[in-house]
């Protein structure tokens, strides 16, 4: 048996419902276990609940009903201190990269370590040489060591997302969450970023949950595909043995029966 199956899941949602006000049910009784080292792609159209689910995993939302456990922490009842510590172990990758354009690429990457440092930092040389070396190694990994001293804002979208990935690695995360990480990128850059995320999961054993719009990218790079429709799970399947038509068939049928 795969030893991962015997371990507690890294992320566990049990019967999670999230209401915003009286009218909106963003998540509807969602149960989901994600084992260590899995790359899970969350698919679904706009408004399906993908971001809301991700925000529950990092403790930015509390469920209206149900339980969320991440890295052994009960997110709903955790103290503020526990939640802060948990967030240090969860890296978030955004659609719009969220780099500081006027700062160098290297300083942006170094800032990923702020959660494990005490006090603010101003300027590249306020980070230790050890941290700067570590940041350069991550930049090398994403293929951008040569751009280390360029302003981040001068890079292409695909390059900026790779810098953002190097920055999140400075957190030494156990869990990565990505909210539409390639939605603003051209197809070639999207493939490069997806390959990078896939390789990081494989090499570092981190657990990745990424929302995506593109089914083909999910099929090519993820281990597992979970489809959301109106806040509920309508598809949960390993990616390997499927093709786009099969998934569209299952997803379409399940979605229309909800
Ligand atoms: P997705 O990421 O799949 O596009 P979201 O999780 O952002 O979907 O949204 C799911 C539903 O919840 C939508 O109807 C959205 O308008 C609603 N929603 C999300 N966040 C909030 C919020 N903070 N307040 C009110 N409604 C929200």
XYZ file of C-alpha atoms and ligand atoms in Angstrom:
285
model
C 0.000 0.000 0.000
C 1.172 3.551 -0.725
C 2.429 4.816 2.648
C 0.732 8.164 1.957
C -2.662 6.452 2.200
C -1.953 5.486 5.805
C -1.006 9.006 6.868
C -3.328 11.754 7.975
C -4.221 13.872 4.952
C -2.366 17.180 4.778
C -5.643 18.938 3.961
C -9.013 17.671 5.114
C -12.417 19.287 4.603
C -15.415 17.577 6.161
C -18.914 18.693 5.219
C -17.820 22.275 4.686
C -20.555 24.764 3.877
C -19.888 28.470 3.502
C -22.656 31.030 3.362
C -22.109 34.685 2.596
C -25.158 36.441 4.004
C -28.511 34.720 3.536
C -28.411 34.315 -0.216
C -25.024 32.983 -1.265
C -23.857 29.450 -0.573
C -20.277 29.549 -1.877
C -19.467 26.009 -0.656
C -22.085 23.320 -0.250
C -21.187 20.373 2.002
C -17.694 19.850 0.575
C -15.649 16.883 1.820
C -12.121 16.429 0.489
C -8.895 14.790 1.700
C -5.597 15.709 0.073
C -2.602 13.481 0.866
C 0.967 14.725 1.159
C 2.723 15.363 -2.143
C -0.394 15.465 -4.303
C -0.972 18.019 -7.056
C -4.715 18.606 -7.058
C -6.313 20.768 -9.755
C -9.590 22.465 -8.847
C -11.707 23.036 -11.921
C -14.912 24.969 -12.261
C -16.370 27.991 -13.941
C -16.273 31.454 -12.447
C -18.232 31.590 -9.197
C -18.062 27.806 -8.625
C -16.348 28.261 -5.249
C -12.683 27.583 -6.062
C -11.227 30.680 -4.379
C -13.498 30.262 -1.382
C -12.232 26.707 -0.939
C -8.592 27.850 -1.149
C -9.259 30.619 1.355
C -10.642 28.077 3.832
C -7.457 26.025 3.557
C -5.268 28.971 4.559
C -7.625 30.127 7.292
C -8.777 33.341 5.592
C -12.363 32.087 5.798
C -14.005 30.019 8.543
C -16.675 27.532 7.509
C -20.304 28.229 8.349
C -20.613 24.468 8.966
C -18.136 21.607 8.863
C -14.455 21.189 9.690
C -11.183 22.130 8.011
C -7.899 20.562 9.131
C -4.601 21.560 7.546
C -1.236 20.136 8.604
C -2.908 18.775 11.729
C -4.420 22.142 12.723
C -8.166 22.592 13.101
C -8.524 25.869 11.210
C -11.898 26.744 12.720
C -10.812 26.584 16.344
C -7.098 27.470 16.042
C -5.843 30.420 18.047
C -4.543 33.466 16.190
C -1.003 32.382 16.975
C -1.571 28.875 15.579
C -3.225 30.348 12.481
C -0.217 32.636 11.921
C 2.172 29.713 12.280
C 0.069 27.635 9.909
C 0.063 30.420 7.301
C 3.872 30.537 7.401
C 3.823 26.943 6.164
C 1.326 27.619 3.393
C 2.545 29.410 0.271
C 0.056 31.277 -1.893
C 0.530 31.906 -5.612
C -1.700 34.568 -7.155
C -2.975 35.115 -10.667
C -1.443 38.618 -10.745
C 1.919 37.576 -9.180
C 1.843 40.395 -6.547
C 5.507 41.342 -6.952
C 6.807 44.811 -6.094
C 7.659 46.084 -9.569
C 10.190 48.730 -8.489
C 12.255 46.291 -6.443
C 14.831 43.927 -7.874
C 13.845 40.385 -8.675
C 16.221 39.139 -5.956
C 14.748 41.388 -3.266
C 11.255 40.234 -4.190
C 12.390 36.637 -3.754
C 14.147 37.387 -0.447
C 10.898 38.910 0.878
C 9.399 35.421 0.790
C 11.473 34.675 3.906
C 9.890 37.513 5.944
C 7.529 35.130 7.740
C 10.498 33.358 9.335
C 12.431 36.551 10.173
C 11.766 38.978 12.990
C 11.244 42.628 12.115
C 10.932 44.414 8.783
C 13.602 44.536 6.064
C 14.432 47.436 3.771
C 16.754 46.899 0.824
C 18.453 43.823 -0.517
C 21.379 44.074 1.902
C 19.117 43.982 4.931
C 18.836 40.232 4.172
C 21.747 38.024 5.267
C 24.125 36.705 2.615
C 22.845 33.206 3.435
C 19.288 34.244 2.565
C 20.424 36.024 -0.595
C 22.252 32.855 -1.648
C 19.165 30.774 -0.961
C 17.062 33.217 -3.019
C 19.540 32.983 -5.896
C 19.311 29.188 -5.801
C 15.523 29.411 -6.129
C 15.878 31.903 -8.970
C 18.265 29.522 -10.662
C 15.711 26.766 -10.282
C 13.040 28.830 -12.047
C 15.555 29.783 -14.753
C 15.877 33.468 -13.866
C 19.194 33.822 -12.020
C 20.458 36.114 -14.809
C 17.632 38.573 -14.113
C 18.279 38.784 -10.348
C 19.152 42.501 -10.340
C 16.538 43.640 -12.841
C 13.415 45.472 -11.599
C 10.659 42.866 -11.290
C 8.229 45.105 -13.186
C 10.335 44.879 -16.346
C 9.829 41.098 -16.710
C 7.166 39.386 -18.812
C 4.102 37.924 -17.101
C 5.460 34.375 -17.313
C 8.790 35.458 -15.838
C 7.035 37.364 -13.040
C 5.052 34.276 -12.116
C 8.301 32.275 -11.992
C 9.778 34.926 -9.657
C 6.642 34.636 -7.503
C 7.222 30.868 -7.335
C 10.849 31.422 -6.288
C 9.557 33.844 -3.619
C 7.072 31.341 -2.248
C 9.826 28.691 -2.039
C 11.674 31.002 0.391
C 8.826 30.255 2.789
C 9.846 26.561 2.703
C 6.142 25.737 2.461
C 4.589 22.355 3.195
C 1.457 23.332 1.262
C 1.122 25.456 -1.860
C -2.159 27.050 -2.897
C -2.441 28.639 -6.313
C -5.413 30.708 -7.469
C -5.559 30.629 -11.283
C -1.747 30.856 -11.536
C -1.646 30.821 -15.340
C -4.855 32.651 -16.227
C -2.981 35.815 -17.316
C -0.272 34.022 -19.290
C 0.218 33.074 -22.933
C 0.019 29.305 -23.662
C 3.795 28.721 -23.730
C 4.383 30.556 -20.453
C 1.423 28.716 -18.929
C 3.026 25.366 -19.818
C 6.376 26.490 -18.356
C 4.765 27.563 -15.076
C 2.702 24.371 -14.821
C 5.765 22.217 -15.464
C 7.618 24.121 -12.759
C 4.826 23.611 -10.238
C 4.628 19.936 -11.151
C 8.403 19.489 -10.677
C 8.378 21.318 -7.331
C 5.646 19.002 -6.039
C 7.627 15.966 -7.236
C 11.026 17.100 -5.930
C 10.048 18.728 -2.647
C 7.042 16.602 -1.705
C 4.869 19.654 -1.084
C 1.111 19.379 -1.469
C -0.362 21.673 -4.120
C -3.965 22.700 -4.668
C -4.407 24.928 -7.685
C -7.535 26.342 -9.228
C -7.435 26.292 -13.001
C -9.716 27.137 -15.872
C -7.942 25.047 -18.474
C -8.868 21.366 -18.438
C -5.954 20.405 -20.739
C -3.402 21.859 -18.316
C -5.018 20.022 -15.408
C -4.914 16.741 -17.339
C -1.288 17.228 -18.350
C 0.177 18.254 -15.015
C -2.045 17.418 -12.026
C -2.347 14.079 -10.175
C -6.013 14.547 -9.411
C -8.862 16.639 -10.703
C -11.691 17.927 -8.557
C -14.553 19.706 -10.301
C -16.700 22.233 -8.467
C -20.098 23.412 -9.576
C -22.182 25.871 -7.551
C -20.096 25.164 -4.456
C -20.360 21.359 -4.597
C -17.948 18.668 -5.782
C -19.233 17.110 -9.011
C -16.053 15.327 -10.091
C -13.130 13.802 -8.183
C -10.818 11.615 -10.221
C -7.153 10.782 -10.867
C -5.909 12.774 -13.852
C -3.771 10.039 -15.393
C -6.268 7.802 -17.140
C -8.522 10.530 -18.509
C -8.771 12.655 -21.582
C -10.588 15.946 -22.098
C -13.698 14.324 -23.632
C -14.099 11.862 -20.759
C -13.763 14.566 -18.136
C -16.102 16.888 -19.998
C -18.630 14.025 -20.193
C -18.486 13.209 -16.486
C -18.274 16.842 -15.436
C -21.063 17.928 -17.766
C -23.437 15.140 -16.658
C -22.749 15.624 -12.981
C -23.054 19.377 -13.264
C -26.367 19.232 -15.106
C -27.825 16.860 -12.493
C -27.101 19.302 -9.650
P -14.490 31.029 -8.078
O -13.159 31.200 -7.404
O -14.764 29.615 -8.484
O -14.683 31.992 -9.221
P -15.542 32.147 -5.625
O -15.110 31.225 -4.561
O -14.768 33.426 -5.785
O -15.632 31.386 -7.023
O -17.050 32.575 -5.366
C -18.089 31.634 -5.088
C -19.362 32.413 -4.792
O -19.231 33.102 -3.548
C -19.688 33.485 -5.814
O -21.092 33.567 -5.931
C -19.133 34.742 -5.189
O -19.806 35.886 -5.665
C -19.388 34.494 -3.713
N -18.401 35.134 -2.829
C -17.087 34.856 -2.753
N -16.493 35.597 -1.803
C -17.464 36.393 -1.260
C -17.500 37.377 -0.219
N -16.411 37.690 0.464
N -18.691 37.951 0.045
C -19.812 37.617 -0.612
N -19.856 36.690 -1.598
C -18.709 36.084 -1.922
